[in-house]
Amino acid sequence: MQISAYPSGIELQLTACAIPQIQEAERLRRSAHTFFSCVLLWLTSQACVAHRARTAAGLLLVLSCLLVLTGCGATSQQRVLYQASGIQVGLMTDLSTNEDATPPVKNRHPADLTPKEIRSLIGSLEVSGWSGTLVGLFSAPQPKPVFTEAELAALAEPLAAAFHEATPRERIFFTIQNPTAPYETDRTSGNLFFRDDYLHVVLTDHYAFLQADPGGGEKRDPRDTKGMKLWVVGPAPAASVPDEKEPHWNAFEKVHISLKPVEVLTAQRVPQAATGSSRPQVALPAAGQPALKADNAATNATESVNDLRLQLRELTNANLDLRAQLKEQSSTIEKLKAEFEGLRNEKKLGTSQPSSGPKSSRKQATP
C-alpha cells in the first residue's frame, strides 16, 4: 500500500474549516488581551490617582500637624530674663490677647515702673490656702504675704526690667523656690500683666502650701490650686473689673486678682490719718470671693489691731516700770557707794590709832 504525499480531499476540507476557527480564536485572544491590558492600565492609573490623593492628603496632614505644633510651640514660648538664687523672671506669650478683635485685646506693655512701685504693688498681696489635708476645708483661711521681704527686694528690679521689655502680646512670669526646701516640687509661681487700667496677678502655686499626694506615684493635677485665694491688704483696694474688660481666664488660672496701680500707689502715699477715718484698713478679697470671708477677714484684722494696741500699751507700762526700777537701783548704788566709802575711812582710822600707841610707850621706857 502506497501512502500519497498530498492530502486527500477530506483533509483539505477539515483544514479549510479549522483555519477560520483558529483565526477567530486568535482574534478573540488578542481582543481579550487588549481588553485586559486596557483594564490593567485603567486600574493602574486609578491606583496612581488614589496614591497621589493619599500622598496629597498625607502632605496636608503633615502640614497641618506642623502648623499645630508650631502653634503649640508658640503657646509655651518663654524667655528667661533673670535667674539667680532660686528665682526666675521672664516673658511668656499671652494667649488671651487678640489683635484682630474689635477692639483689639492686648496688654499695656511695655510699662515704665520703678522697682519701688513694683515692690509696693506686689507687696500688698496676701494668699490663703491649705496643705493637701482635709483640715483646711473646716478651718478659716489665714492669709499670709505672697512674697517675703527678701523676695520683694530680689524681685523688684527684675520685674521692672521685664515690664519695660514686654510686648503687648506677652506676660511677665516668676518662679521662686522654697528657700528652706529647694529640692521640693512646690514653688511660688505666677504671672502679671497690665491691661487697660488694671494690673492682673495670677498665682499658680505657692510653696507655703504643700501639694496633695494623689498616691500610686501619680503626679499632682496642675488644676489643683490647693484652695488658694488672693487677698489685698489695706490701704490698697482690690479692683472690680467690668465684664467687657475681664481677661479670658483658662482652667489653670483660677487664682487671680486685679489692682488699679494708680489707686494703690496713691493710697499708700497718703497717710491714714489724712483720710479722716479712724476705721482700720482691712484686707479686701478678690472679686468673686464670698462675703463671709471678707467679714471674717475684717473681724480678724480688727482683733489684730486691738491686740497690737494692747501689746503696745503693755510695752509702754513695762518701759516705765523699768525706768523707775533703774532710778531706784541708781540711788541704791549711790547709797552703797557712800556707805562703802564711810566703812573704808573708818577702817583706815581704826588701823592707824593702835599703831601709834605702842611706839610712844616704847620711847618712854627707854630712858
mmCIF file of C-alpha atoms in Angstrom, residues 108-109 113 118 121-122 125 163 192-201 239 257-261:
data_model
loop_
_atom_site.group_PDB
_atom_site.id
_atom_site.type_symbol
_atom_site.label_atom_id
_atom_site.label_comp_id
_atom_site.label_asym_id
_atom_site.label_seq_id
_atom_site.Cartn_x
_atom_site.Cartn_y
_atom_site.Cartn_z
ATOM 1 C CA ARG A 108 -0.462 97.709 78.001
ATOM 2 C CA HIS A 109 3.191 96.838 77.560
ATOM 3 C CA LEU A 113 7.561 101.354 86.624
ATOM 4 C CA ILE A 118 6.664 97.282 91.757
ATOM 5 C CA LEU A 121 2.149 96.808 94.259
ATOM 6 C CA ILE A 122 3.089 93.169 94.804
ATOM 7 C CA LEU A 125 -0.803 90.821 98.135
ATOM 8 C CA PHE A 163 7.781 95.136 82.232
ATOM 9 C CA LEU A 192 1.498 89.540 85.915
ATOM 10 C CA PHE A 193 0.337 91.811 83.110
ATOM 11 C CA PHE A 194 -1.100 95.282 82.618
ATOM 12 C CA ARG A 195 -4.278 95.673 80.558
ATOM 13 C CA ASP A 196 -6.365 98.814 80.323
ATOM 14 C CA ASP A 197 -6.170 100.447 83.758
ATOM 15 C CA TYR A 198 -5.569 97.249 85.719
ATOM 16 C CA LEU A 199 -2.693 95.128 86.943
ATOM 17 C CA HIS A 200 -3.767 91.466 86.802
ATOM 18 C CA VAL A 201 -1.964 88.968 89.027
ATOM 19 C CA ALA A 239 -10.348 96.323 91.759
ATOM 20 C CA ILE A 257 -6.796 89.253 91.414
ATOM 21 C CA SER A 258 -6.811 92.704 89.823
ATOM 22 C CA LEU A 259 -5.490 96.045 91.077
ATOM 23 C CA LYS A 260 -5.634 99.622 89.902
ATOM 24 C CA PRO A 261 -1.994 100.724 90.197
#
